[in-house]
Short mmCIF file of C-alpha atoms and ligand atoms in Angstrom, two decimals:
data_model
loop_
_atom_site.label_atom_id
_atom_site.label_comp_id
_atom_site.label_asym_id
_atom_site.label_seq_id
_atom_site.Cartn_x
_atom_site.Cartn_y
_atom_site.Cartn_z
CA UNK A 1 31.02 67.14 -113.57
CA UNK A 2 30.43 63.44 -114.01
CA UNK A 3 28.77 62.31 -117.22
CA UNK A 4 25.82 60.89 -115.35
CA UNK A 5 25.01 64.38 -114.01
CA UNK A 6 22.52 64.79 -116.85
CA UNK A 7 21.38 61.16 -117.28
CA UNK A 8 18.08 61.79 -115.58
CA UNK A 9 17.40 64.97 -117.53
CA UNK A 10 18.32 63.35 -120.83
CA UNK A 11 16.31 60.18 -120.24
CA UNK A 12 13.20 62.26 -119.53
CA UNK A 13 13.76 64.98 -122.09
CA UNK A 14 14.12 67.65 -119.40
CA UNK A 15 16.18 70.80 -119.94
CA UNK A 16 19.70 70.62 -118.49
CA UNK A 17 19.89 73.39 -115.91
CA UNK A 18 22.62 75.05 -113.88
CA UNK A 19 21.01 77.09 -111.12
CA UNK A 20 22.84 80.25 -110.06
CA UNK A 21 19.64 82.08 -109.20
CA UNK A 22 19.14 80.84 -105.63
CA UNK A 23 16.50 78.61 -104.12
CA UNK A 24 13.67 78.83 -106.61
CA UNK A 25 10.40 76.89 -106.49
CA UNK A 26 10.23 76.94 -110.28
CA UNK A 27 13.52 75.03 -110.51
CA UNK A 28 12.71 72.45 -107.84
CA UNK A 29 13.81 74.53 -104.82
CA UNK A 30 17.07 72.90 -103.69
CA UNK A 31 18.97 69.64 -103.97
CA UNK A 32 19.06 67.51 -100.84
CA UNK A 33 22.09 65.88 -99.31
CA UNK A 34 22.51 62.12 -98.99
CA UNK A 35 21.22 61.97 -95.40
CA UNK A 36 17.92 63.63 -96.30
CA UNK A 37 17.52 61.44 -99.39
CA UNK A 38 18.12 58.26 -97.39
CA UNK A 39 15.73 59.33 -94.61
CA UNK A 40 13.07 60.13 -97.19
CA UNK A 41 13.48 56.76 -98.89
CA UNK A 42 13.42 54.89 -95.55
CA UNK A 43 10.11 56.52 -94.60
CA UNK A 44 8.51 55.79 -97.97
CA UNK A 45 8.61 52.02 -97.45
CA UNK A 46 7.00 52.01 -94.01
CA UNK A 47 3.95 52.98 -91.98
CA UNK A 48 4.43 55.27 -89.03
CA UNK A 49 2.17 57.00 -86.53
CA UNK A 50 2.23 60.53 -87.92
CA UNK A 51 1.78 62.12 -84.48
CA UNK A 52 4.95 60.32 -83.33
CA UNK A 53 6.84 61.47 -86.41
CA UNK A 54 5.71 65.08 -85.90
CA UNK A 55 6.60 64.84 -82.19
CA UNK A 56 10.09 63.71 -83.16
CA UNK A 57 10.29 66.65 -85.59
CA UNK A 58 9.14 68.96 -82.80
CA UNK A 59 12.08 67.90 -80.64
CA UNK A 60 14.57 68.49 -83.45
CA UNK A 61 13.00 71.85 -84.32
CA UNK A 62 13.21 72.87 -80.66
CA UNK A 63 16.92 72.02 -80.59
CA UNK A 64 17.51 73.82 -83.88
CA UNK A 65 15.60 77.02 -83.10
CA UNK A 66 15.44 77.33 -79.34
CA UNK A 67 11.63 77.29 -79.56
CA UNK A 68 9.53 75.27 -77.13
CA UNK A 69 8.09 73.10 -79.91
CA UNK A 70 7.70 72.84 -83.64
CA UNK A 71 5.92 71.18 -86.50
CA UNK A 72 6.57 70.37 -90.15
CA UNK A 73 4.21 71.74 -92.79
CA UNK A 74 3.95 71.29 -96.55
CA UNK A 75 5.80 74.58 -97.19
CA UNK A 76 6.58 77.85 -95.48
CA UNK A 77 3.51 79.31 -97.15
CA UNK A 78 1.39 76.56 -95.57
CA UNK A 79 3.18 77.35 -92.31
CA UNK A 80 1.94 80.94 -92.52
CA UNK A 81 -1.65 79.79 -93.10
CA UNK A 82 -1.58 77.22 -90.29
CA UNK A 83 0.10 79.66 -87.89
CA UNK A 84 -2.48 82.35 -88.58
CA UNK A 85 -5.26 79.78 -88.19
CA UNK A 86 -3.77 78.59 -84.90
CA UNK A 87 -3.66 82.14 -83.57
CA UNK A 88 -7.31 82.60 -84.57
CA UNK A 89 -8.72 79.38 -83.09
CA UNK A 90 -6.39 78.26 -80.34
CA UNK A 91 -6.79 74.59 -79.44
CA UNK A 92 -10.53 74.58 -80.27
CA UNK A 93 -11.53 71.85 -82.73
CA UNK A 94 -14.92 73.34 -83.63
CA UNK A 95 -13.39 76.71 -84.36
CA UNK A 96 -10.66 75.05 -86.45
CA UNK A 97 -13.33 73.26 -88.49
CA UNK A 98 -15.14 76.56 -89.05
CA UNK A 99 -12.19 78.03 -90.97
CA UNK A 100 -11.83 79.70 -93.35
CA UNK A 101 -15.44 80.88 -93.62
CA UNK A 102 -16.28 81.61 -89.97
CA UNK A 103 -13.17 82.78 -88.14
CA UNK A 104 -15.15 84.82 -85.64
CA UNK A 105 -14.60 88.45 -84.68
CA UNK A 106 -10.90 88.11 -83.83
CA UNK A 107 -9.36 87.36 -87.24
CA UNK A 108 -7.29 90.45 -88.01
CA UNK A 109 -3.65 89.97 -89.02
CA UNK A 110 -1.62 93.16 -88.84
CA UNK A 111 1.19 93.50 -91.40
CA UNK A 112 3.32 96.48 -92.35
CA UNK A 113 2.46 97.57 -95.92
CA UNK A 114 6.14 97.30 -96.85
CA UNK A 115 6.06 93.63 -95.82
CA UNK A 116 3.19 92.63 -98.11
CA UNK A 117 5.42 90.76 -100.51
CA UNK A 118 5.09 88.22 -103.29
CA UNK A 119 7.21 85.06 -103.12
CA UNK A 120 5.57 83.35 -106.09
CA UNK A 121 2.16 84.08 -104.55
CA UNK A 122 1.02 87.07 -102.52
CA UNK A 123 1.51 86.66 -98.78
CA UNK A 124 -1.97 87.97 -97.97
CA UNK A 125 -3.38 84.98 -99.87
CA UNK A 126 -1.75 82.70 -97.28
CA UNK A 127 -3.48 84.75 -94.56
CA UNK A 128 -6.85 84.70 -96.33
CA UNK A 129 -6.71 80.90 -96.77
CA UNK A 130 -6.81 80.66 -92.98
CA UNK A 131 -9.80 83.00 -92.68
CA UNK A 132 -7.46 85.78 -91.54
CA UNK A 133 -8.17 89.35 -92.54
CA UNK A 134 -5.03 91.23 -93.56
CA UNK A 135 -4.79 94.67 -91.95
CA UNK A 136 -2.00 96.57 -93.72
CA UNK A 137 -0.51 99.38 -91.66
CA UNK A 138 1.57 102.37 -92.70
CA UNK A 139 2.54 102.91 -96.32
CA UNK A 140 4.93 100.92 -98.51
CA UNK A 141 7.96 102.91 -97.36
CA UNK A 142 7.01 104.16 -93.89
CA UNK A 143 5.42 102.61 -90.83
CA UNK A 144 5.46 104.45 -87.50
CA UNK A 145 5.14 102.94 -84.03
CA UNK A 146 1.78 104.61 -83.39
CA UNK A 147 0.32 103.08 -86.56
CA UNK A 148 1.25 99.62 -85.35
CA UNK A 149 -0.02 100.29 -81.83
CA UNK A 150 -3.33 101.72 -83.04
CA UNK A 151 -4.03 98.72 -85.28
CA UNK A 152 -3.61 96.18 -82.48
CA UNK A 153 -7.15 96.19 -81.13
CA UNK A 154 -9.28 93.35 -79.74
CA UNK A 155 -10.13 92.08 -83.25
CA UNK A 156 -6.50 91.21 -84.01
CA UNK A 157 -5.37 87.57 -83.79
CA UNK A 158 -1.72 88.04 -84.76
CA UNK A 159 0.89 90.43 -86.07
CA UNK A 160 2.96 89.13 -88.98
CA UNK A 161 6.55 90.24 -89.55
CA UNK A 162 8.35 89.33 -92.78
CA UNK A 163 12.12 89.04 -93.04
CA UNK A 164 13.12 88.81 -96.69
CA UNK A 165 14.89 90.42 -99.61
CA UNK A 166 11.36 90.69 -101.04
CA UNK A 167 10.29 93.38 -98.52
CA UNK A 168 11.03 97.09 -98.24
CA UNK A 169 14.22 97.58 -96.23
CA UNK A 170 13.85 101.08 -94.85
CA UNK A 171 11.16 102.94 -92.95
CA UNK A 172 9.85 99.71 -91.36
CA UNK A 173 9.37 99.05 -87.65
CA UNK A 174 12.47 97.12 -86.48
CA UNK A 175 11.81 93.60 -85.24
CA UNK A 176 12.54 94.26 -81.54
CA UNK A 177 10.22 97.25 -81.48
CA UNK A 178 7.53 95.33 -83.39
CA UNK A 179 7.59 92.58 -80.76
CA UNK A 180 7.61 95.07 -77.89
CA UNK A 181 4.54 96.92 -79.18
CA UNK A 182 2.63 93.75 -80.14
CA UNK A 183 3.29 92.11 -76.78
CA UNK A 184 2.28 95.25 -74.90
CA UNK A 185 -1.15 94.73 -76.53
CA UNK A 186 -1.15 90.97 -75.90
CA UNK A 187 -0.88 90.10 -79.61
CA UNK A 188 1.34 87.17 -80.70
CA UNK A 189 4.01 87.80 -83.35
CA UNK A 190 4.45 85.43 -86.29
CA UNK A 191 7.70 85.81 -88.23
CA UNK A 192 7.99 84.69 -91.82
CA UNK A 193 11.72 83.95 -92.05
CA UNK A 194 11.31 81.41 -94.87
CA UNK A 195 14.64 82.16 -96.48
CA UNK A 196 16.72 83.19 -93.46
CA UNK A 197 19.72 81.38 -91.98
CA UNK A 198 19.12 82.81 -88.53
CA UNK A 199 17.17 79.97 -86.95
CA UNK A 200 17.37 81.19 -83.34
CA UNK A 201 17.45 84.99 -83.32
CA UNK A 202 13.79 85.79 -83.90
CA UNK A 203 12.56 83.39 -81.23
CA UNK A 204 15.27 84.63 -78.84
CA UNK A 205 13.99 88.16 -79.43
CA UNK A 206 10.41 87.22 -78.61
CA UNK A 207 8.75 85.83 -81.76
CA UNK A 208 5.84 83.62 -80.74
CA UNK A 209 6.09 81.60 -83.95
CA UNK A 210 8.86 81.60 -86.56
CA UNK A 211 8.46 80.01 -89.98
CA UNK A 212 11.21 78.63 -92.21
CA UNK A 213 11.30 76.76 -95.50
CA UNK A 214 12.67 73.23 -95.24
CA UNK A 215 13.70 73.27 -98.90
CA UNK A 216 15.61 76.54 -99.04
CA UNK A 217 19.01 76.83 -97.34
CA UNK A 218 18.26 73.78 -95.17
CA UNK A 219 18.28 71.68 -98.38
CA UNK A 220 15.53 69.37 -97.20
CA UNK A 221 12.61 67.96 -99.16
CA UNK A 222 9.70 70.32 -99.90
CA UNK A 223 8.43 71.39 -96.48
CA UNK A 224 7.98 74.22 -94.00
CA UNK A 225 9.00 74.49 -90.37
CA UNK A 226 6.98 76.26 -87.69
CA UNK A 227 8.77 76.82 -84.38
CA UNK A 228 7.90 78.62 -81.19
CA UNK A 229 5.40 78.63 -78.34
CA UNK A 230 4.07 75.17 -77.55
CA UNK A 231 0.42 76.29 -77.26
CA UNK A 232 0.49 78.00 -80.66
CA UNK A 233 2.39 75.15 -82.34
CA UNK A 234 -0.27 72.75 -81.03
CA UNK A 235 -3.04 75.04 -82.29
CA UNK A 236 -1.37 75.24 -85.71
CA UNK A 237 -1.08 71.43 -85.87
CA UNK A 238 -4.77 71.06 -85.01
CA UNK A 239 -5.61 72.77 -88.32
CA UNK A 240 -4.92 69.47 -90.10
CA UNK A 241 -8.54 68.58 -89.30
CA UNK A 242 -9.59 71.58 -91.39
CA UNK A 243 -7.82 73.92 -93.77
CA UNK A 244 -4.54 72.05 -93.28
CA UNK A 245 -5.80 68.95 -95.07
CA UNK A 246 -5.19 70.48 -98.48
CA UNK A 247 -1.67 71.37 -97.32
CA UNK A 248 -0.82 67.88 -96.09
CA UNK A 249 2.83 67.07 -95.55
CA UNK A 250 3.82 63.42 -96.05
CA UNK A 251 5.91 61.16 -93.85
CA UNK A 252 8.71 61.26 -96.42
CA UNK A 253 9.05 65.04 -96.18
CA UNK A 254 8.93 65.04 -92.38
CA UNK A 255 11.57 62.31 -92.14
CA UNK A 256 13.67 64.03 -94.81
CA UNK A 257 13.57 67.45 -93.21
CA UNK A 258 14.42 65.98 -89.80
CA UNK A 259 17.58 64.57 -91.42
CA UNK A 260 18.25 67.89 -93.17
CA UNK A 261 17.99 69.75 -89.85
CA UNK A 262 20.31 67.25 -88.15
CA UNK A 263 22.81 67.68 -91.02
CA UNK A 264 22.54 71.46 -90.75
CA UNK A 265 23.50 71.39 -87.08
CA UNK A 266 26.78 69.58 -87.82
CA UNK A 267 27.68 71.05 -91.22
CA UNK A 268 31.09 72.59 -91.92
CA UNK A 269 29.87 76.12 -92.58
CA UNK A 270 33.41 77.39 -93.15
CA UNK A 271 34.15 74.86 -95.89
CA UNK A 272 30.84 75.59 -97.63
CA UNK A 273 31.59 79.31 -97.57
CA UNK A 274 35.08 78.72 -98.95
CA UNK A 275 33.65 76.71 -101.84
CA UNK A 276 31.16 79.47 -102.62
CA UNK A 277 33.87 82.14 -102.46
CA UNK A 278 36.09 80.11 -104.81
CA UNK A 279 33.26 80.08 -107.37
CA UNK A 280 32.83 83.86 -107.05
CA UNK A 281 36.58 84.39 -107.51
CA UNK A 282 36.61 82.17 -110.60
CA UNK A 283 33.72 84.09 -112.16
CA UNK A 284 35.22 87.52 -111.45
CA UNK A 285 38.40 86.46 -113.16
CA UNK A 286 36.40 85.35 -116.19
CA UNK A 287 34.54 88.64 -116.69
CA UNK A 288 37.29 91.09 -115.71
CA UNK A 289 38.18 93.43 -118.53
CA UNK A 290 35.18 92.62 -120.74
CA UNK A 291 33.81 95.90 -122.18
CA UNK A 292 30.80 97.31 -120.34
CA UNK A 293 30.89 94.66 -117.61
CA UNK A 294 31.59 95.47 -113.96
CA UNK A 295 31.34 92.63 -111.47
CA UNK A 296 31.42 93.00 -107.71
CA UNK A 297 30.82 90.70 -104.78
CA UNK A 298 27.81 91.86 -102.77
CA UNK A 299 26.54 90.75 -99.35
CA UNK A 300 23.07 89.26 -98.87
CA UNK A 301 20.48 92.01 -98.24
CA UNK A 302 19.15 90.36 -95.06
CA UNK A 303 22.58 89.49 -93.64
CA UNK A 304 22.48 85.80 -94.46
CA UNK A 305 26.08 84.51 -94.40
CA UNK A 306 26.60 84.40 -98.16
CA UNK A 307 27.75 86.61 -101.00
CA UNK A 308 26.70 86.85 -104.62
CA UNK A 309 28.37 88.18 -107.73
CA UNK A 310 26.57 91.24 -109.04
CA UNK A 311 27.24 91.82 -112.73
CA UNK A 312 26.52 95.41 -113.74
CA UNK A 313 25.99 96.06 -117.40
CA UNK A 314 26.72 99.23 -119.35
CA UNK A 315 24.51 98.27 -122.29
CA UNK A 316 26.11 100.65 -124.79
CA UNK A 317 29.59 99.28 -124.18
CA UNK A 318 28.59 95.65 -123.61
CA UNK A 319 26.31 95.50 -126.65
CA UNK A 320 23.20 94.27 -124.82
CA UNK A 321 21.16 95.07 -121.73
CA UNK A 322 21.26 93.19 -118.43
CA UNK A 323 17.78 91.86 -119.22
CA UNK A 324 18.96 90.58 -122.60
CA UNK A 325 22.04 88.95 -121.10
CA UNK A 326 19.92 87.26 -118.43
CA UNK A 327 17.73 85.77 -121.17
CA UNK A 328 20.78 84.77 -123.22
CA UNK A 329 22.18 82.71 -120.32
CA UNK A 330 18.92 80.79 -120.35
CA UNK A 331 19.49 80.02 -124.05
CA UNK A 332 22.77 78.18 -123.37
CA UNK A 333 23.18 74.41 -123.10
CA UNK A 334 23.09 73.66 -120.27
CA UNK A 335 20.69 76.46 -119.48
CA UNK A 336 22.17 78.86 -116.91
CA UNK A 337 19.54 80.54 -114.73
CA UNK A 338 20.87 83.76 -113.23
CA UNK A 339 19.26 85.84 -110.49
CA UNK A 340 17.37 88.38 -112.56
CA UNK A 341 14.70 89.86 -110.31
CA UNK A 342 16.32 93.33 -110.28
CA UNK A 343 17.43 93.25 -113.90
CA UNK A 344 15.58 96.46 -114.71
CA UNK A 345 18.16 98.23 -112.53
CA UNK A 346 20.92 97.20 -114.94
CA UNK A 347 22.39 94.17 -113.25
CA UNK A 348 21.90 90.48 -112.56
CA UNK A 349 23.45 88.33 -109.86
CA UNK A 350 25.02 84.89 -109.61
CA UNK A 351 24.24 82.89 -106.48
CA UNK A 352 26.78 80.13 -105.72
CA UNK A 353 24.64 78.35 -103.08
CA UNK A 354 23.06 75.70 -105.27
CA UNK A 355 25.99 74.66 -107.45
CA UNK A 356 26.68 70.98 -107.94
CA UNK A 357 30.27 69.73 -108.34
CA UNK A 358 31.75 70.91 -111.63
CA UNK A 359 29.09 73.49 -112.32
CA UNK A 360 31.10 76.56 -111.25
CA UNK A 361 33.30 75.90 -114.29
CA UNK A 362 30.28 75.57 -116.59
CA UNK A 363 29.06 78.95 -115.35
CA UNK A 364 32.49 80.49 -115.91
CA UNK A 365 32.46 79.29 -119.52
CA UNK A 366 28.96 80.61 -120.08
CA UNK A 367 29.92 83.98 -118.59
CA UNK A 368 32.75 84.41 -121.03
CA UNK A 369 30.75 83.12 -123.97
CA UNK A 370 27.70 85.31 -123.37
CA UNK A 371 29.15 88.51 -121.92
CA UNK A 372 31.81 88.89 -124.63
CA UNK A 373 29.19 88.47 -127.31
CA UNK A 374 26.70 91.24 -126.49
CA UNK A 375 26.59 92.87 -129.91
CA UNK A 376 25.70 89.60 -131.65
CA UNK A 377 23.10 88.71 -129.02
CA UNK A 378 21.49 92.12 -128.75
CA UNK A 379 18.34 91.44 -130.77
CA UNK A 380 16.91 88.52 -128.80
CA UNK A 381 14.18 88.61 -126.14
CA UNK A 382 14.80 90.16 -122.73
CA UNK A 383 14.21 88.56 -119.35
CA UNK A 384 10.91 89.79 -117.89
CA UNK A 385 10.94 88.67 -114.26
CA UNK A 386 7.86 90.77 -113.43
CA UNK A 387 5.60 88.79 -115.76
CA UNK A 388 7.55 85.54 -116.12
CA UNK A 389 6.01 83.92 -113.05
CA UNK A 390 2.44 84.15 -114.22
CA UNK A 391 3.25 83.67 -117.91
CA UNK A 392 4.88 80.32 -117.14
CA UNK A 393 1.53 79.09 -115.86
CA UNK A 394 -0.56 80.72 -118.58
CA UNK A 395 1.47 79.11 -121.36
CA UNK A 396 1.82 75.66 -119.75
CA UNK A 397 0.27 72.98 -122.05
CA UNK A 398 -1.01 75.76 -124.28
CA UNK A 399 0.76 74.36 -127.35
CA UNK A 400 1.59 70.83 -128.42
C1 PLP B 501 10.04 81.41 -100.18
C2 PLP B 501 9.29 82.26 -99.26
C3 PLP B 501 8.04 81.85 -98.80
C4 PLP B 501 7.39 80.60 -99.28
O1 PLP B 501 8.14 79.49 -98.95
P1 PLP B 501 7.66 78.05 -99.43
O2 PLP B 501 8.30 77.12 -98.48
O3 PLP B 501 8.17 77.88 -100.82
O4 PLP B 501 6.19 78.04 -99.36
C5 PLP B 501 7.39 82.64 -97.88
N1 PLP B 501 7.92 83.80 -97.46
C6 PLP B 501 9.13 84.24 -97.90
C7 PLP B 501 9.66 85.52 -97.36
C8 PLP B 501 9.86 83.48 -98.81
O5 PLP B 501 11.05 83.90 -99.25
#
């Protein structure tokens, strides 16, 4: 790590952070590569016809995803709202302006109950912002074909399918079947694949619109990408005269994410994977043999091409719980943020995707320091991922 790695943090009084939790909004999402940074800076100093810039983005998105067209939004969440709105209104300006209050009789959005997730905000809020009415089907852990088919009546504008580690992974209608049933009823399928590496598969299998985050694995500036059918992409873009205004994406983000997509298409995926695996190997070596600690490399739950280190804690032998260890990593300098959202199950994970040069070694040191010291650390606060999201907002600026 170069000394100037922390210059910016130190000059501003910001906490030094090493992120091994993944792509998290609360930590600034991802870090962009040089090409995206340069493209962003180049756009900032110029005027441009935004329709031309979005048309250029559409071409790149089409090449990247295999969709007919595409557009850049402020975020994937905005992409969900604009996609739902587009399915409700079509290319009708008056109907777009009537959202969200007067969507008309065809505003239903069918979602499996097990897909109603929370990614920092509840997904049905993104639907409601567009005037859509969420129609949950099935139960959290079971949705049958007939339940999907029965819900797809003439009041339904779209069916939303969510691909994510946040959703229930059994008892759900598989994607191919979901598309088959929806299309048999003439209902378009929107896929929220915000955090997925598979940029072509959902559209190839019949998704009418697929949504990705520009700032997750693509490492672009904050943005969302909507890809798919040209008529629906155009209808989604039209929403900028209405509900989309408050979700405006700037020229800098569009230019930056175009560069990020271009970089993605020519990246050396093998070399990136090797670097990530080297970090995992280094960390395993560091924790091997520590009492009460069992580390194993686990695949991504939605088959993204990456692995994480899962550190299982036997609290009695290790001296502290997984939740306590997760909090203790965040007390180090630099702060190490581990992936703690399943910490109540007795483990946390380390995600190597967002490491900067030299940081794998910092994490290795912290692992040894913290995990060999459980008995001394035991009395501190525990990580509380369930409440941490909202508490961060409730306590912001609350004290001097
Ligand atoms: C992250 C995420 C979102 C939101 O993405 P943003 O681009 O941050 O708005 C939506 N859906 C899923 C499944 C996600 O993982």
